[in-house]
């Protein structure tokens, strides 16, 4: 079996699966990105009074097209549907016939999600709320500005008051699919059923993975492949968090772009010191990874090698987020150093960095400082970019999409840029500011992902 440097079996990427606001399928995605397309649209009427009411919405997604049994699509949440679609797109791109996979117990699926199926949870709360009984309401109370339908009447007042209770009538309205549709492991589980995969299967998600979840899944998939526990893995992240409570929560943070509902010119601009913050997004990014020997045996095309992974934790203290903030520059540097060591690659060899670049200047500056600490003198040579400027912040899906960007760049020698970057947060960095740029002799690509709670993850990819 072919080995990578230290004797471990090499792990290769054979397929890319992407669902995003600018395109579904890797070809459509990269065509849009290289054409400098951005796609942020207005949210439904429930967001009308929110400070930020635009997001990256996947408008052309037809869930039923991705299921063997189309009825199943209606029973499942949108993050699951997108994760299944991206998994199947990766399998299609790899030209893998899942029916002919001999060792199905060595075919695994790891799809991360930070939020899960929030629409099922919120819908259940809304239905039950409409069947709430209220006892005597005190006069002169501060009712707020919400209108709620109770069992006996409609009142303008608080959702919960002393003496109210949810009724059995409301209980009967709750969908039996609520639990399997919002828990974080469902996308991995259902995708495995759809693909016939019976190997390693779980979700790295919630606060433990957040925006780094997709990268953590890819890192863990690589370990299963190196150890021989798996020969094929579909790994990445999926997110669909554009629901009322989630969007409301993010609107409470200063990091979400405000005042950009009509014009997003100054929103979501990675590494620009005048960016007003990020915009939420939905989507999915999944890699089809294989042990090199397995890929060669079936004559698969190969994008690149997944050569190294690194993870570290350390919180950059934030007045608003406290200990739940983004990782420190030291943690980011440590994750990169570990990934380079794992890949047996010198920092001077890194040619391209697909960074997180969330579009919040104070966070972007910390990320760049972490990359600088790790790359040292190579910082001025390595090309650095982020696709979040085009598609927004899709949480766990973002790091899966970033990994796909690295794989495609190593195959084609072309990297996406950031045309919206006009005022860089730091000097002395080779940011890619054209829509795309050809990079000669592109041999090593680095993906950097960060998540709330101080999670930093780095992946090193090498040209084959």
Short mmCIF file of C-alpha atoms in Angstrom, two decimals:
data_model
loop_
_atom_site.label_atom_id
_atom_site.label_comp_id
_atom_site.label_asym_id
_atom_site.label_seq_id
_atom_site.Cartn_x
_atom_site.Cartn_y
_atom_site.Cartn_z
CA UNK A 1 0.00 0.00 0.00
CA UNK A 2 1.36 3.43 -0.93
CA UNK A 3 2.57 5.36 2.05
CA UNK A 4 2.99 9.02 2.91
CA UNK A 5 6.40 9.86 4.33
CA UNK A 6 6.21 8.12 7.70
CA UNK A 7 4.90 4.78 6.44
CA UNK A 8 1.19 5.40 6.93
CA UNK A 9 -1.15 4.59 4.03
CA UNK A 10 -1.91 7.67 1.96
CA UNK A 11 -5.41 9.11 2.00
CA UNK A 12 -6.67 10.73 -1.18
CA UNK A 13 -9.65 12.87 -2.18
CA UNK A 14 -11.61 11.39 -5.06
CA UNK A 15 -14.86 13.37 -4.98
CA UNK A 16 -16.22 16.79 -4.04
CA UNK A 17 -19.82 17.49 -3.00
CA UNK A 18 -20.97 21.08 -2.53
CA UNK A 19 -24.38 22.65 -1.90
CA UNK A 20 -24.16 26.44 -1.60
CA UNK A 21 -26.00 29.70 -2.30
CA UNK A 22 -23.91 30.20 -5.45
CA UNK A 23 -24.26 26.71 -6.86
CA UNK A 24 -24.97 23.03 -6.25
CA UNK A 25 -22.30 20.60 -7.38
CA UNK A 26 -18.59 21.41 -7.46
CA UNK A 27 -18.54 22.50 -11.11
CA UNK A 28 -21.37 25.00 -10.68
CA UNK A 29 -19.91 26.23 -7.41
CA UNK A 30 -16.47 26.95 -8.83
CA UNK A 31 -17.89 28.45 -12.00
CA UNK A 32 -19.82 30.94 -9.86
CA UNK A 33 -16.94 31.67 -7.50
CA UNK A 34 -14.50 32.27 -10.34
CA UNK A 35 -17.08 34.55 -11.97
CA UNK A 36 -17.12 36.64 -8.76
CA UNK A 37 -20.73 35.78 -7.94
CA UNK A 38 -22.16 36.54 -4.49
CA UNK A 39 -25.61 35.43 -3.41
CA UNK A 40 -27.29 37.06 -0.41
CA UNK A 41 -31.06 37.41 -0.39
CA UNK A 42 -33.83 38.60 1.93
CA UNK A 43 -35.16 36.24 4.57
CA UNK A 44 -38.93 35.61 4.96
CA UNK A 45 -41.30 38.15 6.51
CA UNK A 46 -40.59 36.91 10.05
CA UNK A 47 -37.20 38.68 9.79
CA UNK A 48 -38.70 41.96 8.56
CA UNK A 49 -37.82 43.91 11.72
CA UNK A 50 -34.45 42.25 12.38
CA UNK A 51 -31.38 44.50 12.09
CA UNK A 52 -29.94 41.96 9.64
CA UNK A 53 -32.52 40.25 7.45
CA UNK A 54 -30.40 38.95 4.56
CA UNK A 55 -28.49 35.68 4.33
CA UNK A 56 -26.97 33.18 1.96
CA UNK A 57 -29.97 31.08 0.92
CA UNK A 58 -29.80 28.00 -1.33
CA UNK A 59 -32.76 28.95 -3.49
CA UNK A 60 -32.74 26.21 -6.12
CA UNK A 61 -32.47 23.17 -3.85
CA UNK A 62 -34.95 20.32 -4.47
CA UNK A 63 -34.58 17.88 -1.60
CA UNK A 64 -36.68 15.07 -3.07
CA UNK A 65 -34.22 14.64 -5.93
CA UNK A 66 -31.62 13.23 -3.54
CA UNK A 67 -33.64 10.44 -1.89
CA UNK A 68 -34.39 6.92 -3.01
CA UNK A 69 -37.79 7.30 -1.35
CA UNK A 70 -38.98 10.85 -2.04
CA UNK A 71 -41.39 10.72 0.92
CA UNK A 72 -38.41 10.54 3.25
CA UNK A 73 -37.33 14.02 2.21
CA UNK A 74 -40.51 15.54 3.66
CA UNK A 75 -39.86 13.92 7.01
CA UNK A 76 -36.36 15.29 7.43
CA UNK A 77 -34.85 18.65 8.20
CA UNK A 78 -33.10 20.83 5.67
CA UNK A 79 -29.59 20.37 7.10
CA UNK A 80 -30.05 16.60 6.67
CA UNK A 81 -31.28 17.02 3.10
CA UNK A 82 -28.30 19.16 2.15
CA UNK A 83 -25.84 16.79 3.82
CA UNK A 84 -27.29 13.84 1.93
CA UNK A 85 -27.18 15.80 -1.35
CA UNK A 86 -23.54 16.80 -0.84
CA UNK A 87 -22.60 13.21 0.06
CA UNK A 88 -24.20 11.87 -3.10
CA UNK A 89 -22.61 14.64 -5.18
CA UNK A 90 -19.20 13.64 -3.81
CA UNK A 91 -19.88 9.99 -4.64
CA UNK A 92 -21.00 10.95 -8.15
CA UNK A 93 -17.93 13.12 -8.65
CA UNK A 94 -15.75 10.19 -7.56
CA UNK A 95 -17.56 7.92 -10.04
CA UNK A 96 -18.09 5.43 -7.22
CA UNK A 97 -20.81 2.82 -7.65
CA UNK A 98 -21.87 2.25 -4.05
CA UNK A 99 -23.71 -0.93 -5.02
CA UNK A 100 -20.38 -2.58 -5.85
CA UNK A 101 -18.55 -1.62 -2.64
CA UNK A 102 -17.45 -4.99 -1.25
CA UNK A 103 -16.65 -4.06 2.36
CA UNK A 104 -19.58 -1.87 3.32
CA UNK A 105 -18.46 -2.00 6.94
CA UNK A 106 -15.38 -0.05 5.85
CA UNK A 107 -17.41 2.67 4.16
CA UNK A 108 -18.15 5.44 6.66
CA UNK A 109 -19.91 8.81 6.83
CA UNK A 110 -19.10 11.75 9.13
CA UNK A 111 -21.18 14.90 8.60
CA UNK A 112 -20.85 17.69 11.15
CA UNK A 113 -23.45 20.30 12.08
CA UNK A 114 -23.38 23.11 14.63
CA UNK A 115 -27.14 23.67 14.86
CA UNK A 116 -28.94 20.65 13.39
CA UNK A 117 -32.61 20.70 12.39
CA UNK A 118 -33.66 23.90 14.10
CA UNK A 119 -36.77 24.37 11.95
CA UNK A 120 -38.41 21.21 13.39
CA UNK A 121 -37.70 22.30 16.95
CA UNK A 122 -38.95 25.85 16.40
CA UNK A 123 -42.06 24.70 14.55
CA UNK A 124 -42.94 22.36 17.41
CA UNK A 125 -42.63 25.19 19.93
CA UNK A 126 -44.82 27.44 17.79
CA UNK A 127 -47.56 24.81 17.44
CA UNK A 128 -47.64 24.03 21.12
CA UNK A 129 -47.59 27.70 22.03
CA UNK A 130 -50.91 28.16 20.21
CA UNK A 131 -52.52 25.68 22.59
CA UNK A 132 -51.47 27.32 25.83
CA UNK A 133 -53.91 27.90 28.68
CA UNK A 134 -53.58 31.11 30.65
CA UNK A 135 -54.95 31.65 34.14
CA UNK A 136 -56.02 35.11 35.23
CA UNK A 137 -53.71 37.64 33.62
CA UNK A 138 -52.57 40.41 35.96
CA UNK A 139 -53.62 43.89 34.93
CA UNK A 140 -51.06 46.52 34.15
CA UNK A 141 -48.33 44.03 33.17
CA UNK A 142 -45.61 44.96 30.69
CA UNK A 143 -46.84 42.90 27.77
CA UNK A 144 -44.05 43.51 25.29
CA UNK A 145 -44.86 43.55 21.60
CA UNK A 146 -45.68 39.96 20.65
CA UNK A 147 -49.10 38.61 19.67
CA UNK A 148 -49.79 35.03 20.74
CA UNK A 149 -52.74 32.73 20.12
CA UNK A 150 -53.86 30.92 23.24
CA UNK A 151 -56.36 28.09 23.52
CA UNK A 152 -59.24 30.32 24.55
CA UNK A 153 -58.37 33.65 23.02
CA UNK A 154 -55.74 35.77 21.28
CA UNK A 155 -53.80 38.21 23.38
CA UNK A 156 -50.97 40.62 23.01
CA UNK A 157 -48.53 39.80 25.75
CA UNK A 158 -45.59 37.71 26.94
CA UNK A 159 -45.20 34.13 25.75
CA UNK A 160 -44.98 32.83 29.30
CA UNK A 161 -46.70 34.22 32.39
CA UNK A 162 -47.20 32.73 35.81
CA UNK A 163 -49.96 30.18 35.79
CA UNK A 164 -49.86 29.29 32.09
CA UNK A 165 -49.44 25.71 30.92
CA UNK A 166 -49.04 23.83 27.68
CA UNK A 167 -52.03 21.64 26.93
CA UNK A 168 -52.54 18.11 25.66
CA UNK A 169 -54.09 19.59 22.52
CA UNK A 170 -50.71 21.14 21.80
CA UNK A 171 -48.94 17.87 22.56
CA UNK A 172 -50.99 16.13 19.88
CA UNK A 173 -49.77 18.64 17.27
CA UNK A 174 -46.11 17.71 17.72
CA UNK A 175 -44.58 15.77 14.81
CA UNK A 176 -43.28 12.27 15.59
CA UNK A 177 -40.29 13.13 13.40
CA UNK A 178 -39.14 15.99 15.61
CA UNK A 179 -36.35 14.14 17.45
CA UNK A 180 -34.69 12.34 14.50
CA UNK A 181 -34.97 15.52 12.45
CA UNK A 182 -33.20 17.95 14.76
CA UNK A 183 -30.54 15.82 16.46
CA UNK A 184 -27.05 16.38 15.08
CA UNK A 185 -26.26 12.79 14.11
CA UNK A 186 -29.19 12.37 11.74
CA UNK A 187 -27.48 13.68 8.60
CA UNK A 188 -24.63 11.19 8.97
CA UNK A 189 -27.00 8.35 9.74
CA UNK A 190 -29.47 8.90 6.92
CA UNK A 191 -26.69 9.62 4.40
CA UNK A 192 -25.13 6.29 5.35
CA UNK A 193 -28.43 4.50 4.72
CA UNK A 194 -28.82 6.23 1.35
CA UNK A 195 -25.25 5.30 0.36
CA UNK A 196 -25.26 1.79 1.83
CA UNK A 197 -22.37 2.70 4.15
CA UNK A 198 -22.06 0.56 7.27
CA UNK A 199 -18.74 1.80 8.66
CA UNK A 200 -17.77 4.60 11.09
CA UNK A 201 -20.67 7.01 11.51
CA UNK A 202 -21.30 9.91 13.85
CA UNK A 203 -21.39 13.71 14.05
CA UNK A 204 -18.85 16.16 15.39
CA UNK A 205 -21.12 19.08 16.07
CA UNK A 206 -22.76 21.58 18.32
CA UNK A 207 -20.50 23.73 20.44
CA UNK A 208 -17.74 21.11 20.11
CA UNK A 209 -17.23 21.75 16.42
CA UNK A 210 -19.19 24.84 15.35
CA UNK A 211 -17.59 26.32 12.23
CA UNK A 212 -14.67 23.90 12.45
CA UNK A 213 -16.96 20.84 12.50
CA UNK A 214 -16.56 19.94 8.83
CA UNK A 215 -12.76 20.05 9.09
CA UNK A 216 -12.82 17.97 12.29
CA UNK A 217 -14.91 15.36 10.48
CA UNK A 218 -12.41 15.24 7.61
CA UNK A 219 -9.56 14.93 10.11
CA UNK A 220 -11.25 12.04 11.89
CA UNK A 221 -12.13 10.37 8.58
CA UNK A 222 -8.47 10.47 7.62
CA UNK A 223 -7.58 8.70 10.84
CA UNK A 224 -10.06 5.92 10.13
CA UNK A 225 -8.56 5.51 6.66
CA UNK A 226 -4.95 5.55 7.89
CA UNK A 227 -5.70 2.96 10.58
CA UNK A 228 -7.41 0.64 8.10
CA UNK A 229 -10.75 0.78 9.91
CA UNK A 230 -12.18 2.26 6.72
CA UNK A 231 -11.31 2.31 3.03
CA UNK A 232 -13.90 4.91 1.97
CA UNK A 233 -15.19 7.89 3.95
CA UNK A 234 -17.63 10.68 3.08
CA UNK A 235 -16.80 13.54 5.45
CA UNK A 236 -17.61 17.22 5.85
CA UNK A 237 -20.32 19.46 7.27
CA UNK A 238 -23.90 20.55 6.63
CA UNK A 239 -25.88 23.48 7.99
CA UNK A 240 -29.28 25.08 7.54
CA UNK A 241 -29.76 27.48 10.43
CA UNK A 242 -31.84 30.22 8.79
CA UNK A 243 -34.75 29.89 11.21
CA UNK A 244 -36.40 32.52 13.40
CA UNK A 245 -34.76 31.86 16.77
CA UNK A 246 -31.31 31.12 15.38
CA UNK A 247 -31.26 34.22 13.18
CA UNK A 248 -32.64 36.28 16.08
CA UNK A 249 -29.86 35.00 18.32
CA UNK A 250 -27.16 35.92 15.83
CA UNK A 251 -28.78 39.34 15.42
CA UNK A 252 -28.09 39.90 19.10
CA UNK A 253 -24.35 39.63 18.39
CA UNK A 254 -22.37 42.61 17.17
CA UNK A 255 -20.48 40.34 14.76
CA UNK A 256 -23.45 39.89 12.41
CA UNK A 257 -23.48 42.57 9.68
CA UNK A 258 -26.03 45.29 10.43
CA UNK A 259 -27.27 48.02 8.10
CA UNK A 260 -26.50 45.98 5.00
CA UNK A 261 -29.97 44.77 4.07
CA UNK A 262 -30.17 46.78 0.86
CA UNK A 263 -26.49 46.78 -0.08
CA UNK A 264 -24.07 44.05 1.02
CA UNK A 265 -20.98 45.81 -0.33
CA UNK A 266 -19.52 46.22 3.17
CA UNK A 267 -20.78 42.94 4.63
CA UNK A 268 -19.00 39.63 4.82
CA UNK A 269 -15.72 40.95 3.41
CA UNK A 270 -13.02 38.62 4.68
CA UNK A 271 -9.87 40.32 5.97
CA UNK A 272 -11.18 43.81 5.19
CA UNK A 273 -10.94 46.20 8.14
CA UNK A 274 -14.07 48.03 6.98
CA UNK A 275 -16.25 44.90 6.86
CA UNK A 276 -19.34 45.34 9.05
CA UNK A 277 -19.50 41.68 10.01
CA UNK A 278 -20.59 38.35 8.58
CA UNK A 279 -23.82 37.12 7.03
CA UNK A 280 -25.29 33.74 7.95
CA UNK A 281 -25.57 31.13 5.25
CA UNK A 282 -26.65 27.55 4.64
CA UNK A 283 -25.10 24.75 2.63
CA UNK A 284 -23.00 21.63 2.76
CA UNK A 285 -19.49 20.56 1.83
CA UNK A 286 -18.43 16.90 1.75
CA UNK A 287 -15.27 15.14 0.52
CA UNK A 288 -15.20 11.54 -0.71
CA UNK A 289 -11.93 10.19 0.69
CA UNK A 290 -10.31 6.83 0.07
CA UNK A 291 -7.23 4.86 0.96
CA UNK A 292 -4.98 5.41 -2.06
CA UNK A 293 -4.68 1.68 -2.73
CA UNK A 294 -8.47 1.36 -2.88
CA UNK A 295 -8.81 4.35 -5.19
CA UNK A 296 -6.14 3.06 -7.56
CA UNK A 297 -7.64 -0.43 -7.61
CA UNK A 298 -10.90 0.93 -9.00
CA UNK A 299 -9.21 3.37 -11.37
CA UNK A 300 -10.48 6.48 -9.61
CA UNK A 301 -9.30 9.98 -10.44
CA UNK A 302 -7.63 11.64 -7.50
CA UNK A 303 -7.61 15.34 -6.62
CA UNK A 304 -4.92 15.33 -3.95
CA UNK A 305 -3.67 13.75 -0.75
CA UNK A 306 -5.06 14.62 2.68
CA UNK A 307 -1.59 14.71 4.19
CA UNK A 308 -1.93 16.17 7.68
CA UNK A 309 -4.35 17.34 10.35
CA UNK A 310 -3.93 19.49 13.42
CA UNK A 311 -6.22 20.65 16.21
CA UNK A 312 -5.76 23.00 19.13
CA UNK A 313 -7.82 24.96 21.62
CA UNK A 314 -7.30 28.38 23.15
CA UNK A 315 -9.84 31.18 23.50
CA UNK A 316 -9.29 34.75 22.38
CA UNK A 317 -11.08 36.53 25.22
CA UNK A 318 -13.99 38.57 23.90
CA UNK A 319 -16.09 41.06 25.86
CA UNK A 320 -19.29 39.87 24.19
CA UNK A 321 -18.64 36.12 23.93
CA UNK A 322 -16.40 35.64 26.97
CA UNK A 323 -14.92 32.13 27.11
CA UNK A 324 -17.10 31.18 24.15
CA UNK A 325 -15.08 33.32 21.76
CA UNK A 326 -12.95 32.50 18.73
CA UNK A 327 -9.59 30.72 19.07
CA UNK A 328 -6.48 32.69 19.92
CA UNK A 329 -3.71 33.30 17.42
CA UNK A 330 -1.56 30.86 19.42
CA UNK A 331 -4.17 28.09 19.07
CA UNK A 332 -4.47 28.72 15.33
CA UNK A 333 -0.69 28.61 14.94
CA UNK A 334 -0.50 25.42 17.00
CA UNK A 335 -3.12 23.66 14.85
CA UNK A 336 -1.21 24.61 11.70
CA UNK A 337 2.13 23.50 13.15
CA UNK A 338 0.64 20.14 14.13
CA UNK A 339 -0.88 19.64 10.68
CA UNK A 340 2.42 20.49 8.95
CA UNK A 341 4.29 18.11 11.25
CA UNK A 342 1.74 15.38 10.56
CA UNK A 343 2.16 15.94 6.82
CA UNK A 344 5.97 16.17 7.10
CA UNK A 345 5.83 19.49 5.29
CA UNK A 346 7.89 22.59 6.08
CA UNK A 347 6.07 25.89 6.58
CA UNK A 348 8.08 27.30 3.68
CA UNK A 349 6.43 24.79 1.32
CA UNK A 350 2.84 26.05 1.79
CA UNK A 351 1.65 27.64 -1.47
CA UNK A 352 -2.00 28.41 -0.75
CA UNK A 353 -4.08 29.00 2.38
CA UNK A 354 -7.87 28.76 2.26
CA UNK A 355 -8.63 30.67 5.44
CA UNK A 356 -11.79 30.94 7.51
CA UNK A 357 -12.05 34.71 7.00
CA UNK A 358 -15.37 35.32 8.71
CA UNK A 359 -15.50 39.02 7.81
CA UNK A 360 -15.29 40.34 11.38
CA UNK A 361 -12.12 42.49 11.41
CA UNK A 362 -11.10 41.75 15.00
CA UNK A 363 -11.42 37.99 14.39
CA UNK A 364 -9.80 38.08 10.94
CA UNK A 365 -6.80 39.93 12.37
CA UNK A 366 -6.31 37.23 15.02
CA UNK A 367 -6.58 34.50 12.38
CA UNK A 368 -3.98 36.15 10.16
CA UNK A 369 -1.67 36.58 13.13
CA UNK A 370 -1.99 32.85 13.88
CA UNK A 371 -1.19 31.96 10.28
CA UNK A 372 1.77 34.37 10.38
CA UNK A 373 3.13 32.74 13.54
CA UNK A 374 3.03 29.33 11.85
CA UNK A 375 4.27 30.24 8.36
CA UNK A 376 6.90 32.77 9.43
CA UNK A 377 8.89 34.20 6.52
CA UNK A 378 6.68 32.31 4.04
CA UNK A 379 3.75 34.53 4.96
CA UNK A 380 4.53 37.02 2.22
CA UNK A 381 4.75 34.31 -0.46
CA UNK A 382 1.83 31.96 0.25
CA UNK A 383 -1.42 33.00 -1.44
CA UNK A 384 -4.23 33.55 1.06
CA UNK A 385 -7.94 33.70 0.31
CA UNK A 386 -11.39 32.86 1.70
CA UNK A 387 -14.60 31.89 -0.09
CA UNK A 388 -16.75 33.12 2.80
CA UNK A 389 -16.83 36.51 1.05
CA UNK A 390 -18.95 34.82 -1.64
CA UNK A 391 -21.12 32.41 0.31
CA UNK A 392 -21.32 33.75 3.87
CA UNK A 393 -20.81 31.93 7.17
CA UNK A 394 -22.33 28.47 6.86
CA UNK A 395 -20.89 27.26 10.19
CA UNK A 396 -19.93 23.55 10.03
CA UNK A 397 -20.46 23.46 6.26
CA UNK A 398 -17.89 26.22 5.73
CA UNK A 399 -14.87 24.09 6.65
CA UNK A 400 -16.09 21.26 4.41
CA UNK A 401 -16.36 23.70 1.51
CA UNK A 402 -12.90 25.14 2.30
CA UNK A 403 -11.41 21.66 2.09
CA UNK A 404 -13.02 21.19 -1.32
CA UNK A 405 -11.50 24.50 -2.45
CA UNK A 406 -8.03 23.21 -1.52
CA UNK A 407 -8.56 19.93 -3.34
CA UNK A 408 -9.73 21.63 -6.53
CA UNK A 409 -6.89 24.17 -6.36
CA UNK A 410 -4.27 21.43 -6.20
CA UNK A 411 -5.80 19.66 -9.19
CA UNK A 412 -6.21 22.73 -11.41
CA UNK A 413 -3.64 25.20 -10.09
CA UNK A 414 -6.26 27.96 -9.79
CA UNK A 415 -7.42 29.58 -6.55
CA UNK A 416 -10.46 31.79 -5.84
CA UNK A 417 -9.94 35.35 -4.68
CA UNK A 418 -11.64 38.12 -2.73
CA UNK A 419 -12.53 41.04 -5.00
CA UNK A 420 -14.34 42.71 -2.10
CA UNK A 421 -11.09 43.09 -0.15
CA UNK A 422 -10.12 46.77 -0.43
CA UNK A 423 -8.63 47.64 2.98
CA UNK A 424 -6.67 44.70 4.41
CA UNK A 425 -6.62 44.22 8.18
CA UNK A 426 -2.83 43.75 8.01
CA UNK A 427 -0.01 44.45 5.58
CA UNK A 428 2.61 42.10 4.19
CA UNK A 429 0.19 39.33 3.20
CA UNK A 430 -0.30 37.94 -0.31
CA UNK A 431 -4.09 38.11 -0.34
CA UNK A 432 -5.71 37.03 -3.61
CA UNK A 433 -7.86 40.01 -4.61
CA UNK A 434 -8.81 39.03 -8.16
CA UNK A 435 -11.76 36.71 -8.84
CA UNK A 436 -9.30 33.90 -9.48
CA UNK A 437 -5.58 33.49 -9.79
CA UNK A 438 -3.40 30.86 -11.37
CA UNK A 439 -0.69 29.67 -9.01
CA UNK A 440 2.27 28.02 -10.72
CA UNK A 441 3.74 24.92 -9.11
CA UNK A 442 0.98 24.70 -6.52
CA UNK A 443 2.04 21.70 -4.43
CA UNK A 444 0.76 22.28 -0.87
CA UNK A 445 -2.54 23.80 0.28
CA UNK A 446 -3.60 24.58 3.83
CA UNK A 447 -7.18 24.92 5.09
CA UNK A 448 -7.69 26.83 8.35
CA UNK A 449 -10.97 26.59 10.26
CA UNK A 450 -11.99 28.20 13.54
CA UNK A 451 -15.01 27.81 15.79
CA UNK A 452 -16.59 29.44 18.82
CA UNK A 453 -15.26 28.02 22.04
CA UNK A 454 -11.65 28.32 20.87
CA UNK A 455 -11.53 25.40 18.42
CA UNK A 456 -8.82 25.70 15.76
CA UNK A 457 -8.36 23.10 13.04
CA UNK A 458 -5.91 22.88 10.14
CA UNK A 459 -5.78 20.46 7.21
CA UNK A 460 -2.79 20.05 4.88
CA UNK A 461 -3.37 18.82 1.33
CA UNK A 462 -0.60 17.79 -1.09
CA UNK A 463 -0.55 17.48 -4.85
CA UNK A 464 -0.20 13.89 -6.04
#
